[in-house]
mmCIF file of C-alpha atoms and ligand atoms in Angstrom:
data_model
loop_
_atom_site.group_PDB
_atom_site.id
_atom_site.type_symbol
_atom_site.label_atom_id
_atom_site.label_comp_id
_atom_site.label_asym_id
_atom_site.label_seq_id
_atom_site.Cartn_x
_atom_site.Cartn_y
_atom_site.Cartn_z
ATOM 1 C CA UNK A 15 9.947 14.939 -11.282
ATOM 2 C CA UNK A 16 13.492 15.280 -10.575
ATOM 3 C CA UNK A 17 15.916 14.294 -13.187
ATOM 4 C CA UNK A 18 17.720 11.666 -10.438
ATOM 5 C CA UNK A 19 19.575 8.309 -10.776
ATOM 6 C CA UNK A 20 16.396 6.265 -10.857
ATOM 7 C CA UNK A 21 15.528 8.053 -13.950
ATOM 8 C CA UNK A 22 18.412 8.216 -15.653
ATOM 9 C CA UNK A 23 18.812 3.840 -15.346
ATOM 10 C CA UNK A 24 14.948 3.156 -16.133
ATOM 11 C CA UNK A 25 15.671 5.465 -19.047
ATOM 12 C CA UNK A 26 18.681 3.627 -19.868
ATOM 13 C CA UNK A 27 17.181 0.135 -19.903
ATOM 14 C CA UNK A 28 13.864 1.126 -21.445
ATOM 15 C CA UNK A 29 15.769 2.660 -24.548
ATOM 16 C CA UNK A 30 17.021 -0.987 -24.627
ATOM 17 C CA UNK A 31 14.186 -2.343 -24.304
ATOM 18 C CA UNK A 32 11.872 -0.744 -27.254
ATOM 19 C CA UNK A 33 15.330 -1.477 -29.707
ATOM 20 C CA UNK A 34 14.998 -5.273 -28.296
ATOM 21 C CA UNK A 35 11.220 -5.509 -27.551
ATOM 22 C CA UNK A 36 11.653 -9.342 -26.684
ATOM 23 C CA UNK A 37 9.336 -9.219 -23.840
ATOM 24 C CA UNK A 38 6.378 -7.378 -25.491
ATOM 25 C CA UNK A 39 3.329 -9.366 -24.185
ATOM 26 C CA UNK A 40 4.674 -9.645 -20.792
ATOM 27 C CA UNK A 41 3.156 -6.637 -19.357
ATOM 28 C CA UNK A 42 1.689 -3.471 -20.954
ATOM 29 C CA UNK A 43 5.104 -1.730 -19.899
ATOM 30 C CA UNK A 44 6.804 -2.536 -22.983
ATOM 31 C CA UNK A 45 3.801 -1.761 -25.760
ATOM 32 C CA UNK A 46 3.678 1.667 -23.659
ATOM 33 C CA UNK A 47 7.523 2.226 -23.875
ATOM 34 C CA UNK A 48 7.755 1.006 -27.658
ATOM 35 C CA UNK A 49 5.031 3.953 -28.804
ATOM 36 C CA UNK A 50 6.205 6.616 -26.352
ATOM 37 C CA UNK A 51 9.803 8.730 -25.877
ATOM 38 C CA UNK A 52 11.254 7.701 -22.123
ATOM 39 C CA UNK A 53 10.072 11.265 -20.517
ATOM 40 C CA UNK A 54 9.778 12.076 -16.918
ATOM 41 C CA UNK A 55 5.627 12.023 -16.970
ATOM 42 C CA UNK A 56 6.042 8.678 -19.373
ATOM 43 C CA UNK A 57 8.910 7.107 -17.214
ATOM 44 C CA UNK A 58 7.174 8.177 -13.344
ATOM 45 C CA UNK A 59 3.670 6.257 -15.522
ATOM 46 C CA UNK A 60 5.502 2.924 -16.611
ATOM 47 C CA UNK A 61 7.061 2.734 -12.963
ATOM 48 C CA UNK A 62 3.475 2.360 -11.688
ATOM 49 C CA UNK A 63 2.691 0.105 -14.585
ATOM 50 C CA UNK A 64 5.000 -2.417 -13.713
ATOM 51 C CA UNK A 65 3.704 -4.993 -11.150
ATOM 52 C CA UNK A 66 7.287 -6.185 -10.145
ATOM 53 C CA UNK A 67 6.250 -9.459 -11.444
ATOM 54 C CA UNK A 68 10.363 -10.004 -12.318
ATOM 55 C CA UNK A 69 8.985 -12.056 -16.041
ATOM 56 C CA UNK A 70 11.363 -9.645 -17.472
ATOM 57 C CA UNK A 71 14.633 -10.346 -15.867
ATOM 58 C CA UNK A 72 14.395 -13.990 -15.835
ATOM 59 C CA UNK A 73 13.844 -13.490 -19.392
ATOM 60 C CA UNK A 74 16.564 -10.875 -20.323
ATOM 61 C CA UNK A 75 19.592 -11.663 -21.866
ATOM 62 C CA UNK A 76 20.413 -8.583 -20.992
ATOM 63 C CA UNK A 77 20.577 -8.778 -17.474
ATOM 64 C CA UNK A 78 23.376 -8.986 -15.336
ATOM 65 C CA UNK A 79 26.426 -10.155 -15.560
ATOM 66 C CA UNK A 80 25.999 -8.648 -19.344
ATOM 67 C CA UNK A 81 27.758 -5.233 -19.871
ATOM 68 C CA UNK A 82 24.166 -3.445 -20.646
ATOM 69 C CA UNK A 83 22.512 -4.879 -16.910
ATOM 70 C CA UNK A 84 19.340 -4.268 -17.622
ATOM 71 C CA UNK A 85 17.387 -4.840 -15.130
ATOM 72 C CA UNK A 86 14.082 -3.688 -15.352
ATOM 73 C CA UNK A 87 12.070 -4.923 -12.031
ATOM 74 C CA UNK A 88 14.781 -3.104 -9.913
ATOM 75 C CA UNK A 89 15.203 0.352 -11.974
ATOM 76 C CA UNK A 90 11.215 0.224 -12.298
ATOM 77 C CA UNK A 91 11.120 -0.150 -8.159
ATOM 78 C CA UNK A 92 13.549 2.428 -7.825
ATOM 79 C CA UNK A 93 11.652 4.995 -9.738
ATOM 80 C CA UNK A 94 8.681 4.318 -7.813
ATOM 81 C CA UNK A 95 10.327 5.392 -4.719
ATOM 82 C CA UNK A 96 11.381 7.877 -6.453
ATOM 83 C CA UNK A 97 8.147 9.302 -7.447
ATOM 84 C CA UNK A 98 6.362 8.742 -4.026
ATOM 85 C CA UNK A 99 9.273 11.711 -2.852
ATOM 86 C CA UNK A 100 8.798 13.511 -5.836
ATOM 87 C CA UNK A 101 5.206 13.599 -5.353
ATOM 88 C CA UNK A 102 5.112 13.665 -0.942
ATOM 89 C CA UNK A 103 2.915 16.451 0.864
ATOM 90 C CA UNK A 104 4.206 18.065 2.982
ATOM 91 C CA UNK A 105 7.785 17.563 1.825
ATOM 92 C CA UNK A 106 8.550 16.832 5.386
ATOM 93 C CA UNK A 107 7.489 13.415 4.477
ATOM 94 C CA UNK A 108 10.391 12.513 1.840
ATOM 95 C CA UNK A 109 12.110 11.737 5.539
ATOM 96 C CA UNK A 110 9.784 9.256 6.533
ATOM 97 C CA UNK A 111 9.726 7.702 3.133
ATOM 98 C CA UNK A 112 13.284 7.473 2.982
ATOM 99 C CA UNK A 113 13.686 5.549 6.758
ATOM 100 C CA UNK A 114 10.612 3.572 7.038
ATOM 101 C CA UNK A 115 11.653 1.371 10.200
ATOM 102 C CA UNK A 116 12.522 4.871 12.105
ATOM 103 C CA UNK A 117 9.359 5.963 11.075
ATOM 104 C CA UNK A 118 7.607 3.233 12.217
ATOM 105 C CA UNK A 119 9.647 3.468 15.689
ATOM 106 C CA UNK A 120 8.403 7.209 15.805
ATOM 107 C CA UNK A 121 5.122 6.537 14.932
ATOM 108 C CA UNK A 122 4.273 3.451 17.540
ATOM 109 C CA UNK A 123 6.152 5.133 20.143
ATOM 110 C CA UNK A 124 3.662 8.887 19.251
ATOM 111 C CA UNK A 125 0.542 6.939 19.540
ATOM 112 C CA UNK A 126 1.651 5.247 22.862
ATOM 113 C CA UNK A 127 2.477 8.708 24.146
ATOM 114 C CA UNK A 128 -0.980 9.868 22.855
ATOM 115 C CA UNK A 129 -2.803 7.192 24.444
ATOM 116 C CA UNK A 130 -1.453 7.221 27.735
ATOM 117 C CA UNK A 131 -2.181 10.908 28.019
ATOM 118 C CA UNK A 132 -5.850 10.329 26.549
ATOM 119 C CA UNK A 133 -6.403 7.823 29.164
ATOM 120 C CA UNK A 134 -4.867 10.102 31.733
ATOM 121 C CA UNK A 135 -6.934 12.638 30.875
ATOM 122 C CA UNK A 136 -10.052 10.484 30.728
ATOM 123 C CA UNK A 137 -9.504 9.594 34.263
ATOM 124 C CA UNK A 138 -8.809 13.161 35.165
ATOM 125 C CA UNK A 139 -12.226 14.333 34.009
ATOM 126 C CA UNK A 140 -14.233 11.543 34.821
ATOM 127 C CA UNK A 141 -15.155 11.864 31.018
ATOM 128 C CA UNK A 142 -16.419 8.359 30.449
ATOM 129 C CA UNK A 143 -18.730 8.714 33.252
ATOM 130 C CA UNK A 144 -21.979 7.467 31.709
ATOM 131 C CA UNK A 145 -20.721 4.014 30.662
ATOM 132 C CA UNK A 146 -18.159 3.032 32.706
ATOM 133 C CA UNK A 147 -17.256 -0.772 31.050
ATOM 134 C CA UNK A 148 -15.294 -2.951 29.580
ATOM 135 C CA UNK A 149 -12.714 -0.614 27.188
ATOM 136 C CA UNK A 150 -14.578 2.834 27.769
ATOM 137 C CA UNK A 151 -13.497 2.301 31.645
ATOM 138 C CA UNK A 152 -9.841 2.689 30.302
ATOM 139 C CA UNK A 153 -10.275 5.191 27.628
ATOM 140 C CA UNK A 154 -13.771 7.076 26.620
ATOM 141 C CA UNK A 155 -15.272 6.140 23.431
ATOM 142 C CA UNK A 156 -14.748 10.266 22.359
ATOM 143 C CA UNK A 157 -11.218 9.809 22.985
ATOM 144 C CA UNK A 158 -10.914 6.631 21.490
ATOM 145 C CA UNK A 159 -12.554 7.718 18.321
ATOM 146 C CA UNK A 160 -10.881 10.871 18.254
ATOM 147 C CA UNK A 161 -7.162 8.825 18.005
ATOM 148 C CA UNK A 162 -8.440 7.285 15.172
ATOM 149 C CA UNK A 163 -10.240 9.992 13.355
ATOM 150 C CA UNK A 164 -7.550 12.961 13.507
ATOM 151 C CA UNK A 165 -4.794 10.880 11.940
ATOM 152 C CA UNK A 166 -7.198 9.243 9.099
ATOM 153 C CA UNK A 167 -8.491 12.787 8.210
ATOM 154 C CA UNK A 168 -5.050 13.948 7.516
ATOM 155 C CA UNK A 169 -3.595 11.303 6.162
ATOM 156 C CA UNK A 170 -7.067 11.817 3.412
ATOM 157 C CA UNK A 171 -6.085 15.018 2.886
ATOM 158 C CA UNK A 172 -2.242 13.933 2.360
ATOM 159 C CA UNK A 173 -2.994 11.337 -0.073
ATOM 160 C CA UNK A 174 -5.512 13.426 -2.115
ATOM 161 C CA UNK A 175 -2.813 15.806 -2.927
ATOM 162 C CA UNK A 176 -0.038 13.315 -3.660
ATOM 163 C CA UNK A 177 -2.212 11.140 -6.096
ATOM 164 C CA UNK A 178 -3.791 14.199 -7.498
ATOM 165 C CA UNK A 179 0.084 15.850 -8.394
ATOM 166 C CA UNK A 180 0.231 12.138 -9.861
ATOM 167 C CA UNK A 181 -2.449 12.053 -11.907
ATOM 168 C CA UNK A 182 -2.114 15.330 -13.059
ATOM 169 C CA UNK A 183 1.172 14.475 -14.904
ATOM 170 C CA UNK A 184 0.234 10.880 -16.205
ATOM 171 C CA UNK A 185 -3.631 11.284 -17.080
ATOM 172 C CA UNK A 186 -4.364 12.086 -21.035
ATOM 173 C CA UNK A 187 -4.217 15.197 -22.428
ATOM 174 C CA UNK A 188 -8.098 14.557 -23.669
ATOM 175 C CA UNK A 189 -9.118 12.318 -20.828
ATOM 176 C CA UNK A 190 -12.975 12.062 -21.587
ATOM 177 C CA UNK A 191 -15.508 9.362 -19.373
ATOM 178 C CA UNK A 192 -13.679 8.980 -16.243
ATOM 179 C CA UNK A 193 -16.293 7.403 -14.174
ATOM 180 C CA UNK A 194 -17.064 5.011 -17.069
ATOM 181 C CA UNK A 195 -12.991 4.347 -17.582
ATOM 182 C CA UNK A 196 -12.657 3.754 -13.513
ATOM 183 C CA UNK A 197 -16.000 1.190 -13.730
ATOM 184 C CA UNK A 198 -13.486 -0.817 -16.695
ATOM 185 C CA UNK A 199 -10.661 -0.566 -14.244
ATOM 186 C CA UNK A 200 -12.371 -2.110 -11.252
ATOM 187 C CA UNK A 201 -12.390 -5.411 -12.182
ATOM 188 C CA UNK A 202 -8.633 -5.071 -12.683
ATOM 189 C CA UNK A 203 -8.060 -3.734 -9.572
ATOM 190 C CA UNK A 204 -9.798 -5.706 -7.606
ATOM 191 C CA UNK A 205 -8.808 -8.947 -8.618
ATOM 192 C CA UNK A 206 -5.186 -8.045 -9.081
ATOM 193 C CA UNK A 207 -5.656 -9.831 -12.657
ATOM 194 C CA UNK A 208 -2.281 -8.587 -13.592
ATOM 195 C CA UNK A 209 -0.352 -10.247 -10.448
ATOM 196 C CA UNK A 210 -1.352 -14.054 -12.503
ATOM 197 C CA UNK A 211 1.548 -13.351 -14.974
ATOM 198 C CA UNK A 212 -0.676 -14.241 -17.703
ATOM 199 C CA UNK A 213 -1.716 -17.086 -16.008
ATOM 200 C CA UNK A 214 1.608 -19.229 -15.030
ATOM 201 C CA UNK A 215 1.957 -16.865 -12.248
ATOM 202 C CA UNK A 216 5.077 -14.507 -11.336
ATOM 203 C CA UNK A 217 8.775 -14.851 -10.678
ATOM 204 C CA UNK A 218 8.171 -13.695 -6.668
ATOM 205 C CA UNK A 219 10.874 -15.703 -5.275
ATOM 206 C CA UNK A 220 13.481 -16.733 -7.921
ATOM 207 C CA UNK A 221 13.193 -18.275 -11.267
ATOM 208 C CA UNK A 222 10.014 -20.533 -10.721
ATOM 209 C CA UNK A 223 6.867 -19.680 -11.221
ATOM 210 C CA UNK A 224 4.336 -18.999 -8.393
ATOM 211 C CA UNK A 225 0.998 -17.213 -7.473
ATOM 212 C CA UNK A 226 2.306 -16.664 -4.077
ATOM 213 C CA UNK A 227 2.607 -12.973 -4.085
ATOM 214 C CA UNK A 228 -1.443 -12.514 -5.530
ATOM 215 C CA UNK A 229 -2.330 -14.873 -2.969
ATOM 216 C CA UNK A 230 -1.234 -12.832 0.072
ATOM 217 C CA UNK A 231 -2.690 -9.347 -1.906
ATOM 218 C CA UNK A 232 -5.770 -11.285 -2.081
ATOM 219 C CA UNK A 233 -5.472 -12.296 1.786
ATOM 220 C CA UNK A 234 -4.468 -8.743 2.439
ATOM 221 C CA UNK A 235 -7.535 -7.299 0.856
ATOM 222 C CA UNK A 236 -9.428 -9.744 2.147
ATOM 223 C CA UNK A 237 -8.370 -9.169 6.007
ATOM 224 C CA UNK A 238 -8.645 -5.265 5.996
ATOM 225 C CA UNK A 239 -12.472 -5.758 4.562
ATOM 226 C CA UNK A 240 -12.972 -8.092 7.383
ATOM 227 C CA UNK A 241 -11.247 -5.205 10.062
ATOM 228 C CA UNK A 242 -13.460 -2.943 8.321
ATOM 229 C CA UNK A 243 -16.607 -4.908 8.501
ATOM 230 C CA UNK A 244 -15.695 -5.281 12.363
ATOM 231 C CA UNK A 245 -15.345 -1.956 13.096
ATOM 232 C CA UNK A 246 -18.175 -0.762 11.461
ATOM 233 C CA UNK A 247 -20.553 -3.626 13.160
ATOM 234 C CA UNK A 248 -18.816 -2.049 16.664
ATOM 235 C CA UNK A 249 -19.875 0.983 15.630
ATOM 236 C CA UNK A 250 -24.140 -0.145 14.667
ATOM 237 C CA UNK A 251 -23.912 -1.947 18.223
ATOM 238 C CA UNK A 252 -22.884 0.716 20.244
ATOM 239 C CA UNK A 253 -24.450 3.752 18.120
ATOM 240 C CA UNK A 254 -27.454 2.073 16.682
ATOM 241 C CA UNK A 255 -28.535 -1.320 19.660
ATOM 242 C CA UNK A 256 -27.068 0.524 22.391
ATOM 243 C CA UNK A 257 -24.179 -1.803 23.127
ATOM 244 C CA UNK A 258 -21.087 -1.241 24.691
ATOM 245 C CA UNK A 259 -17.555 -3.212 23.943
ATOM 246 C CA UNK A 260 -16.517 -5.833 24.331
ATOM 247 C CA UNK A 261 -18.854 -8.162 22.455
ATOM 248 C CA UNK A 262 -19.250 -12.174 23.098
ATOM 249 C CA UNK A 263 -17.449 -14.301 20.787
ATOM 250 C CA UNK A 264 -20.714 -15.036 19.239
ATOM 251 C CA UNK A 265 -21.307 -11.678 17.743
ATOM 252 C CA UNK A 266 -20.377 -9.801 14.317
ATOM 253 C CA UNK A 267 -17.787 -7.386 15.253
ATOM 254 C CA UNK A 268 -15.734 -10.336 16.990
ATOM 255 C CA UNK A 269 -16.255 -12.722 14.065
ATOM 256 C CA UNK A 270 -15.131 -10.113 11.350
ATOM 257 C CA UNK A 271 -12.664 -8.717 14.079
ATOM 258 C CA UNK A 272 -11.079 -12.495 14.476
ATOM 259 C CA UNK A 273 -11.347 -13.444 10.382
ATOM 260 C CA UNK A 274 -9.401 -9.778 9.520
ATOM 261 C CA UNK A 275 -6.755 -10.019 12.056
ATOM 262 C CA UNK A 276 -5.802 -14.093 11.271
ATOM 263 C CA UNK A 277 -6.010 -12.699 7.117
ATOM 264 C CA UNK A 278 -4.098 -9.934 7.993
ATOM 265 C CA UNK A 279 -1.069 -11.703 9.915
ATOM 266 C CA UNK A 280 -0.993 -14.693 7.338
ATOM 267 C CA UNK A 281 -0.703 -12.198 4.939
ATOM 268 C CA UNK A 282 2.266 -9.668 5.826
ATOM 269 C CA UNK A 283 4.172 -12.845 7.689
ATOM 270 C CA UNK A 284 4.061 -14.476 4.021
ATOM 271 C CA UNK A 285 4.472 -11.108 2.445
ATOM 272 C CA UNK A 286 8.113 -10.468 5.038
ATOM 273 C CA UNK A 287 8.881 -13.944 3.799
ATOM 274 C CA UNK A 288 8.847 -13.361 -0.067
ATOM 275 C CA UNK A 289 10.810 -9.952 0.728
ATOM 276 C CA UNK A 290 13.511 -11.671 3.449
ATOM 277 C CA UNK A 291 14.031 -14.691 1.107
ATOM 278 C CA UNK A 292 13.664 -14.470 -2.403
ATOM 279 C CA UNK A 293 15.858 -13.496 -4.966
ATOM 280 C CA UNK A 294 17.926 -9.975 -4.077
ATOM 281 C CA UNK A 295 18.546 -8.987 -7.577
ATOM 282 C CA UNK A 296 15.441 -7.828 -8.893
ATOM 283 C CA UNK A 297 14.886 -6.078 -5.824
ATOM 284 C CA UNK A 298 15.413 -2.476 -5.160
ATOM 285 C CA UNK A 299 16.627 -2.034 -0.924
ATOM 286 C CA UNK A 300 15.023 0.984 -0.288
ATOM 287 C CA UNK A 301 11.814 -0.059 -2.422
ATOM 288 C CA UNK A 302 12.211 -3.007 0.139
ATOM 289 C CA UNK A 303 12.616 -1.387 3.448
ATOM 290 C CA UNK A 304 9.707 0.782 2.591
ATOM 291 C CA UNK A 305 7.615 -3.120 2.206
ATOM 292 C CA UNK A 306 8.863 -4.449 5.092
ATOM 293 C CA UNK A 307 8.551 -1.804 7.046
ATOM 294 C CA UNK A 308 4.634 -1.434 6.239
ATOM 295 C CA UNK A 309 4.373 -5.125 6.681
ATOM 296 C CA UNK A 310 5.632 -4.769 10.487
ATOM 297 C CA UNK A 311 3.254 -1.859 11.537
ATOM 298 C CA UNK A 312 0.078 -4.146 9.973
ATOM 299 C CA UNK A 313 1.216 -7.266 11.656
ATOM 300 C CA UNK A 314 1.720 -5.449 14.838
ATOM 301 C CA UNK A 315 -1.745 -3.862 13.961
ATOM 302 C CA UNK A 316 -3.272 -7.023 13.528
ATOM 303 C CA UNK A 317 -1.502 -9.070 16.421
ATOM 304 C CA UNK A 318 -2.385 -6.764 19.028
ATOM 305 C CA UNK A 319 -5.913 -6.706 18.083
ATOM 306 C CA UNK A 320 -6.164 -10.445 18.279
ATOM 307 C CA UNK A 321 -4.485 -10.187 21.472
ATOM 308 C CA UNK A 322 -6.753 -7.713 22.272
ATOM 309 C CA UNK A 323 -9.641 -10.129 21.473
ATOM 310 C CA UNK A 324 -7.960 -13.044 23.906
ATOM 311 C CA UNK A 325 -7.126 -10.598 26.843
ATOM 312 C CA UNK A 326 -10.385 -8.710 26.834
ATOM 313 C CA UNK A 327 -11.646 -9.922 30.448
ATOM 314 C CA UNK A 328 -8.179 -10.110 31.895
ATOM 315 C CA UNK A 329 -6.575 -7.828 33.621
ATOM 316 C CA UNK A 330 -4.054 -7.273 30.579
ATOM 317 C CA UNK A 331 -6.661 -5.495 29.327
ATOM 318 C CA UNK A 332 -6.008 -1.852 29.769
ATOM 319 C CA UNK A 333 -2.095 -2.688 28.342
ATOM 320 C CA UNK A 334 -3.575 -4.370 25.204
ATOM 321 C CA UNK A 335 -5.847 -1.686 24.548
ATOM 322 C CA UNK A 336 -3.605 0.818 24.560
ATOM 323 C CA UNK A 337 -0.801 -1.004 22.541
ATOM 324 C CA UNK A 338 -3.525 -1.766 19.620
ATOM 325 C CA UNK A 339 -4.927 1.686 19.973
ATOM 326 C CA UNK A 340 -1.457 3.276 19.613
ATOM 327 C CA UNK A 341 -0.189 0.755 16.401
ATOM 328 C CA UNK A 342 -3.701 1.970 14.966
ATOM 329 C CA UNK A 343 -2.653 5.542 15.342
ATOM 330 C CA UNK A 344 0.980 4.954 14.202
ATOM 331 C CA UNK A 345 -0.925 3.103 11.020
ATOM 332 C CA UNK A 346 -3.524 6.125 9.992
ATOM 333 C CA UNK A 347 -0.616 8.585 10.333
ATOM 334 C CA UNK A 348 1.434 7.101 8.841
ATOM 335 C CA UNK A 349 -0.555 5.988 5.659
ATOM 336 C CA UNK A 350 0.734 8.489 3.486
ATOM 337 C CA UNK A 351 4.222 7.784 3.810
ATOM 338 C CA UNK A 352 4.515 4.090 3.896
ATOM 339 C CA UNK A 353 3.917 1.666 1.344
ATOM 340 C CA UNK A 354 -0.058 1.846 1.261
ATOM 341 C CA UNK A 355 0.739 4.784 -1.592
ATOM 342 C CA UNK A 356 1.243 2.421 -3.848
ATOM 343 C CA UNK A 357 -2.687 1.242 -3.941
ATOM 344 C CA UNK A 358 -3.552 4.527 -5.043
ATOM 345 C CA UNK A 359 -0.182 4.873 -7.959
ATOM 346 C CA UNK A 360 -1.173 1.401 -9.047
ATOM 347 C CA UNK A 361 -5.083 2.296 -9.552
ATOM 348 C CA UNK A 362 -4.094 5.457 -11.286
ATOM 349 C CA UNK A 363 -1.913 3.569 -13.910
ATOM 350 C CA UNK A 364 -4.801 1.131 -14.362
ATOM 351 C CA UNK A 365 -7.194 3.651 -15.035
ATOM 352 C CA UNK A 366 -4.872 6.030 -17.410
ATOM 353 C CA UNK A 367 -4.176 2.882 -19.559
ATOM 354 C CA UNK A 368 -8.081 1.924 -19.506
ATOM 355 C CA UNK A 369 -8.718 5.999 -20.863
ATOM 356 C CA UNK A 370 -5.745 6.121 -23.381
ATOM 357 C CA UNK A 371 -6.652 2.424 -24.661
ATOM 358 C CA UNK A 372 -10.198 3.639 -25.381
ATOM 359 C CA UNK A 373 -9.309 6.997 -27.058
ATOM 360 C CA UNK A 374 -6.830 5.182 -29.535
ATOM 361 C CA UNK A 375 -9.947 3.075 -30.229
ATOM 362 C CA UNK A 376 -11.967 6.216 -30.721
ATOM 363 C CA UNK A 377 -14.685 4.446 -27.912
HETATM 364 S S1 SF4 B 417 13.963 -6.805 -20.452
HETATM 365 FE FE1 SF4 B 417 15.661 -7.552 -21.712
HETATM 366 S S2 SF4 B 417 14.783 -9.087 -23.061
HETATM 367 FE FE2 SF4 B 417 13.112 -7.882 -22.230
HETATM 368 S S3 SF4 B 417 12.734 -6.274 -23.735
HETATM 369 FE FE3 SF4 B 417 14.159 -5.424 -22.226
HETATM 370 S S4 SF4 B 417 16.172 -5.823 -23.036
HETATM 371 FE FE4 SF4 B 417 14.758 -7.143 -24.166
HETATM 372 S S1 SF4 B 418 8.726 -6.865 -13.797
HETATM 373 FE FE1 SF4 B 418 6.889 -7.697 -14.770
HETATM 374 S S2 SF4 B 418 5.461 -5.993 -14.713
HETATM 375 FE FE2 SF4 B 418 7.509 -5.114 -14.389
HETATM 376 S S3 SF4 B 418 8.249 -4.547 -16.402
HETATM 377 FE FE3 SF4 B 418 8.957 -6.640 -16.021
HETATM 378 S S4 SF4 B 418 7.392 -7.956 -16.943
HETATM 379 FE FE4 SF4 B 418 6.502 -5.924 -16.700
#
């Protein structure tokens, strides 16, 4: 990792910290920092650590207006960015990282291009010939598949090599029982224990205490297993019963279709929310853009598929399709760059404190 600004502040403040050590028990950021010298491996760990719960600076009498301003929510944020272009494959990417919204613009405006020329070239070749209805009359189900599958298999590849350069410089030097160590983890993960701030909740907006910000994660996860869940249903119906889209109201796909894109909407509207209103301090801008900017392309994900759902038998149709179809291209592609790599930073941390926890305890 690049010796950089970010580093050099979260370095700053986290020598502060182990002297101080006030807020030991707030997160496992602080035992961490208190046992181990502020390197670059230590320091791009501890980043992922933190959940940006903001305990800390509400906390710190340390924090600004005092001469030390330490702030630790902010540096920590920063330094995440930071290692996401550190870590970015191919380092084309650091661009896309570094201007989210005109990333997003490129992106949409990509997959609309892409679409338009798929169905063009649909038409051309007559290639949905053998079942000519509802959305495989605009766009074959070959081509359709194909605009999501291309992006999603790079954007695999992408993501396995910039959480593998991650874990490679945070995991333990004897890192024994992985798959037993990730089974531990799960829990964590999946019910973003951390994000209760012990319970009381986090500092999301300001001062007060509030659960808001593990509510929408919840929502989040909650919607994208219901999208999933649709798309896979869409996929037994027309592979395994023989049916075509689109599929009554009273069907699965539609039902987990509906429930995903509603969870999904609620969620980034109330994530945009916490970002656009809450407290700026705390908050690092370009950590910021990089949420916002991931909250617009799954809102406009999940909008146009509801719309999608509504304008099915009208003749908006063909328009909606393609507008969801490209926003679900511009989202696979650009999944690597955009604030979804933090799922996979955030597990990693997880799991390396569930190994190193467990090897102190000789387990
Ligand atoms: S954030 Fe402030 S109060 Fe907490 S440990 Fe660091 S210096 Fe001390
Ligand atoms: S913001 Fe929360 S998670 Fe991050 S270091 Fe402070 S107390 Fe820990």
């Amino acid at each position: 990792m690049s010796v950089a600004k970010p580093f050099s502040e979260a370095q700053r403040m986290l020598r502060i910290c182990a002297i101080c050590n006030y807020c030991n028990g707030f997160c496992p950021v602080f035992e961490v920092n208190v046992h181990h010298p502020p390197t670059a491996a230590t320091l791009a760990h501890l980043a992922h650590l933190c959940h940006g719960c903001r305990n800390c600076f509400y906390a710190c009498q340390y924090a600004p207006p005092h001469v030390f301003a330490v702030n630790l929510p902010r540096a920590l944020a920063e330094l995440r960015h930071q290692v996401y272009l550190d870590r970015v494959w191919p380092p084309a990417g650091r661009w896309l990282l570094d201007y989210p919204f005109a990333a997003l613009l490129l992106a949409l405006t990509s997959g609309w291009l892409l679409v338009l020329l798929a169905i063009l070239v649909g038409t051309a070749f007559d290639l949905g010939a053998p079942m000519q209805t509802g959305f495989y009359r605009v766009l074959p189900w070959g081509l359709m598949s194909l605009i999501g599958a291309l992006p999603l298999a790079w954007s695999g590849l992408a993501l396995a090599i910039q959480w593998g350069r991650h874990w490679r410089s945070i995991r333990p030097p004897q890192a024994r029982g992985l798959m037993r160590a990730w089974w531990r983890t799960l829990p964590a993960i999946l019910s973003l224990s951390h994000l209760s701030g012990g319970g009381v909740g986090c500092n999301d907006r300001d001062a007060g205490f509030s659960q808001a910000r593990r509510r929408l994660h919840q929502a989040l996860f909650a919607g994208l297993a219901f999208c999933l869940a649709a798309t896979l249903t869409a996929a037994l119906y027309h592979h395994a019963l023989g049916l075509s889209a689109p599929y009554p109201v009273l069907s699965l796909p539609v039902f987990f279709g509906t429930a995903g894109g509603v969870l999904v909407c609620a969620a980034t509207l109330g994530f945009s929310w916490l970002g656009l209103t809450g407290d700026p301090e705390p908050r690092a801008p370009r950590a910021s853009h990089l949420d916002l900017a991931f909250a617009a392309l799954l809102l406009i994900v999940a909008a146009s598929g509801l719309a999608l759902l509504l304008g099915r038998a009208s003749a908006w149709m063909p328009g909606l399709l393609a507008i969801h179809l490209s926003s679900v291209w511009a989202l696979f592609a650009l999944l690597p760059y955009s604030k979804f790599l933090h799922a996979g930073y955030r597990a990693l941390a997880l799991l390396q404190e569930s190994l190193t926890e467990h090897e102190t305890r000789g387990d």
